[in-house]
Coordinates of C-alpha atoms in Angstrom, one line a residue:
X77 CA 36.9 -46.7 19.2
X78 CA 39.3 -49.7 19.3
X79 CA 37.1 -51.6 16.9
X80 CA 37.0 -48.7 14.4
X81 CA 40.8 -48.3 14.7
X82 CA 41.3 -52.0 13.8
X83 CA 39.5 -51.5 10.6
X84 CA 40.6 -48.0 9.4
X85 CA 40.0 -48.6 5.7
X86 CA 36.8 -50.6 5.9
X87 CA 34.4 -49.3 3.3
X88 CA 30.8 -48.5 4.3
X89 CA 28.4 -51.2 3.4
X90 CA 26.2 -50.6 0.4
X91 CA 22.5 -50.0 1.0
X92 CA 19.8 -52.5 0.0
X93 CA 18.2 -52.2 -3.5
X94 CA 15.1 -50.4 -2.3
X95 CA 17.2 -47.5 -0.9
X96 CA 19.2 -46.9 -4.1
X97 CA 18.2 -44.9 -7.1
X98 CA 19.7 -47.0 -9.8
X99 CA 17.4 -46.6 -12.7
X100 CA 18.2 -45.0 -16.0
X101 CA 17.5 -41.3 -16.5
X102 CA 13.8 -40.4 -16.8
X103 CA 12.6 -40.3 -20.4
X104 CA 11.1 -36.8 -20.2
X105 CA 11.2 -33.8 -17.9
X106 CA 7.8 -34.9 -16.4
X107 CA 9.0 -38.3 -15.4
X108 CA 10.3 -39.2 -11.9
X109 CA 13.3 -41.4 -11.7
X110 CA 12.4 -44.8 -10.3
X111 CA 14.4 -47.7 -9.0
X112 CA 14.2 -51.0 -10.8
X113 CA 12.3 -52.3 -7.8
X114 CA 9.7 -49.6 -8.2
X115 CA 9.5 -50.3 -11.9
X116 CA 8.9 -54.0 -11.1
X117 CA 6.1 -53.1 -8.8
X118 CA 4.6 -50.8 -11.4
X119 CA 4.8 -53.6 -14.0
X120 CA 3.2 -56.1 -11.6
X121 CA 0.3 -53.7 -10.9
X122 CA -0.1 -53.0 -14.6
X123 CA -0.3 -56.7 -15.3
X124 CA -2.8 -57.2 -12.5
X125 CA -5.1 -54.4 -13.7
X126 CA -4.8 -54.7 -17.5
X127 CA -7.4 -57.0 -19.1
X128 CA -4.9 -58.2 -21.7
X129 CA -1.4 -59.7 -21.4
X130 CA 1.2 -56.9 -21.6
X131 CA 4.6 -57.2 -23.3
X132 CA 7.1 -59.0 -21.1
X133 CA 9.5 -56.7 -19.2
X134 CA 12.5 -58.9 -20.2
X135 CA 15.3 -56.4 -19.5
X136 CA 13.8 -55.2 -16.2
X137 CA 13.4 -58.8 -15.0
X138 CA 17.0 -59.6 -15.9
X139 CA 18.3 -56.5 -14.1
X140 CA 16.3 -57.2 -10.9
X141 CA 17.5 -60.9 -10.9
X142 CA 21.1 -59.6 -11.3
X143 CA 20.7 -57.1 -8.5
X144 CA 19.2 -59.7 -6.2
X145 CA 22.1 -62.1 -6.9
X146 CA 24.6 -59.3 -6.2
X147 CA 22.8 -58.5 -3.0
X148 CA 22.8 -62.1 -1.9
X149 CA 26.5 -62.3 -2.5
X150 CA 27.0 -59.1 -0.5
X151 CA 25.1 -60.7 2.4
X152 CA 27.6 -63.6 2.5
X153 CA 30.4 -61.1 2.9
X154 CA 29.0 -59.4 6.0
X155 CA 30.4 -60.3 9.4
X156 CA 28.6 -60.7 12.7
X157 CA 28.8 -57.0 13.5
X158 CA 26.6 -56.2 10.5
X159 CA 23.6 -58.2 11.8
X160 CA 21.2 -55.3 11.3
X161 CA 22.3 -54.6 7.7
X162 CA 22.1 -58.4 7.0
X163 CA 18.5 -58.4 8.2
X164 CA 17.8 -55.4 5.9
X165 CA 19.3 -57.1 2.9
X166 CA 17.5 -60.3 3.5
X167 CA 14.1 -58.6 4.1
X168 CA 14.7 -56.5 1.0
X169 CA 15.5 -59.6 -1.1
X170 CA 12.4 -61.4 0.2
X171 CA 10.2 -58.5 -0.8
X172 CA 11.8 -58.2 -4.2
X173 CA 11.5 -61.9 -4.9
X174 CA 7.9 -61.8 -3.9
X175 CA 7.1 -59.0 -6.3
X176 CA 9.0 -60.8 -9.1
X177 CA 7.2 -64.1 -8.5
X178 CA 3.9 -62.3 -8.3
X179 CA 4.6 -60.5 -11.6
X180 CA 5.5 -63.8 -13.4
X181 CA 2.6 -65.7 -11.8
X182 CA 0.1 -63.1 -12.9
X183 CA 1.3 -63.4 -16.4
X184 CA 1.2 -67.2 -16.2
X185 CA -2.5 -67.0 -15.1
X186 CA -3.4 -64.9 -18.1
X187 CA -1.4 -67.1 -20.4
X188 CA -3.3 -70.2 -19.4
X189 CA -6.7 -68.4 -19.5
X190 CA -6.2 -66.9 -22.9
X191 CA -3.8 -69.5 -24.4
X192 CA -5.4 -69.7 -27.9
X193 CA -5.8 -66.0 -28.3
X194 CA -2.3 -65.3 -27.2
X195 CA -0.9 -68.0 -29.5
X196 CA -2.7 -66.4 -32.5
X197 CA -1.4 -62.9 -31.4
X198 CA 2.1 -64.3 -31.3
X199 CA 1.8 -65.5 -34.8
X200 CA 0.6 -62.1 -36.0
X201 CA 3.1 -60.1 -34.0
X202 CA 5.4 -57.6 -35.7
X203 CA 9.0 -58.7 -35.6
X204 CA 10.1 -55.2 -34.5
X205 CA 7.6 -54.9 -31.7
X206 CA 8.4 -55.6 -28.1
X207 CA 8.1 -59.4 -27.5
X208 CA 4.8 -60.3 -25.9
X209 CA 6.3 -63.4 -24.2
X210 CA 9.6 -64.4 -22.8
X211 CA 11.3 -67.5 -24.2
X212 CA 10.2 -69.7 -21.2
X213 CA 6.7 -68.4 -21.6
X214 CA 6.7 -69.3 -25.3
X215 CA 7.9 -72.8 -24.4
X216 CA 5.2 -73.1 -21.7
X217 CA 2.5 -71.9 -24.1
X218 CA 3.4 -74.4 -26.8
X219 CA 3.6 -77.3 -24.3
X220 CA 0.4 -76.3 -22.6
X221 CA -1.6 -76.2 -25.9
X222 CA -0.1 -79.5 -27.0
X223 CA -1.0 -81.1 -23.7
X224 CA -4.6 -79.8 -23.9
X225 CA -4.9 -81.1 -27.5
X226 CA -3.7 -84.5 -26.4
X227 CA -6.2 -84.5 -23.6
X228 CA -9.1 -83.7 -26.0
X229 CA -7.9 -86.4 -28.4
X230 CA -7.8 -89.0 -25.7
X231 CA -11.0 -88.1 -23.9
X232 CA -13.2 -87.1 -26.8
X233 CA -12.1 -88.2 -30.3
X234 CA -10.6 -91.5 -29.3
X235 CA -14.0 -92.8 -28.0
X236 CA -15.9 -91.5 -31.0
X237 CA -16.3 -93.7 -34.0
X238 CA -15.2 -92.4 -37.3
X239 CA -13.8 -89.3 -35.5
X240 CA -11.0 -89.2 -38.1
X241 CA -13.6 -88.3 -40.7
X242 CA -14.5 -85.1 -39.0
X243 CA -12.9 -81.9 -40.4
X244 CA -9.5 -81.2 -39.0
X245 CA -10.5 -77.7 -37.9
X246 CA -13.2 -79.1 -35.8
X247 CA -10.9 -81.5 -34.0
X248 CA -8.1 -78.9 -33.4
X249 CA -8.5 -76.8 -30.3
X250 CA -7.0 -73.8 -32.0
X251 CA -9.8 -73.6 -34.6
X252 CA -12.8 -75.2 -32.8
X253 CA -13.9 -71.9 -31.1
X254 CA -17.3 -72.9 -29.9
X255 CA -17.4 -73.7 -26.2
X256 CA -13.6 -73.8 -26.0
X257 CA -12.5 -72.7 -22.5
X258 CA -9.1 -71.7 -23.8
X259 CA -10.6 -69.4 -26.4
X260 CA -10.9 -66.4 -24.1
X261 CA -10.3 -62.9 -25.5
X262 CA -9.5 -59.8 -23.3
X263 CA -12.3 -57.4 -22.6
X264 CA -10.7 -54.2 -23.7
X265 CA -13.8 -52.2 -22.8
X266 CA -13.3 -53.0 -19.1
X267 CA -12.9 -49.9 -16.9
X268 CA -9.6 -49.3 -15.1
X269 CA -8.2 -46.6 -12.8
X270 CA -5.0 -45.0 -14.1
X271 CA -2.7 -42.2 -13.0
X272 CA -0.8 -40.1 -15.5
X273 CA 3.0 -40.2 -15.0
X274 CA 3.6 -37.4 -17.6
X275 CA 1.6 -35.1 -19.8
X276 CA -0.2 -37.3 -22.2
X277 CA -1.3 -36.8 -25.8
X278 CA -4.9 -35.8 -26.2
X279 CA -7.3 -38.5 -27.2
X280 CA -11.0 -38.7 -27.9
X281 CA -13.5 -40.6 -25.7
X282 CA -17.2 -40.5 -26.4
X283 CA -16.8 -37.4 -28.6
X284 CA -14.9 -35.6 -25.8
X285 CA -11.2 -34.7 -25.8
X286 CA -9.3 -36.0 -22.8
X287 CA -6.0 -34.5 -21.8
X288 CA -4.2 -36.0 -18.8
X289 CA -1.7 -34.1 -16.9
X290 CA 0.9 -35.6 -14.5
X291 CA -0.7 -36.9 -11.3
X292 CA -4.3 -37.0 -12.8
X293 CA -6.2 -40.1 -11.7
X294 CA -9.2 -41.2 -13.8
X295 CA -11.5 -44.1 -14.4
X296 CA -11.7 -45.0 -18.1
X297 CA -12.2 -48.0 -20.4
X298 CA -8.9 -49.7 -21.1
X299 CA -9.0 -49.5 -24.9
X300 CA -8.6 -45.7 -25.3
X301 CA -5.7 -45.6 -22.9
X302 CA -4.1 -48.8 -24.0
X303 CA -1.3 -47.1 -26.0
X304 CA -0.6 -44.9 -22.9
X305 CA -0.2 -47.9 -20.7
X306 CA 2.2 -49.6 -23.3
X307 CA 4.4 -46.5 -23.6
X308 CA 4.5 -45.9 -19.8
X309 CA 2.6 -42.6 -19.9
X310 CA 0.1 -43.8 -17.4
X311 CA 0.2 -46.3 -14.5
X312 CA -2.8 -48.5 -13.8
X313 CA -3.8 -48.5 -10.1

């Protein structure tokens, strides 16, 4: 009682991120409001399950980083009496940082595996479409391809007489497709499990009309549901 009386105006400490519903309003009546942490986990699972590299969740990543930074600052303001809350904050931050690193690491693995395909897709991308890569990912991709080209030049063409007389498209990794380990394309026919988050538009699969309702979980090839993944109508599982 004496301790409470000595701090009559002390505000209650804020809850960790995972306990707070801080996301924007759902986009439709069928949607369930999610926290940014839940959205990050969904983006990570989508990236893990999708056979292609999905557009980078730039705004979501920025929001999560800002919230983690705010929460870390909040931890520094806690006193010794808030040891339990401090532990909750630190545990929550560790989990969030793990999910964020896992999301970015999964994208990096796809980026190195399908580097040439992604570079070509970047060149053909619609300027108004969601960016496929973040700025750091774009820089990484350019340096990765340049490093690989330097390696091929040093290990293959430098030891071959009259290599300079070979066609340029044969010596460049971006155009020499045969046997190139970087020239991997996503298998859009791969089957994936997905769960509908909202009522989805009907689509045709093998001459059958498929209509997914909220909560439906199905196993389908990725290609016919690709647009539903990209617009958030379904969640890969």
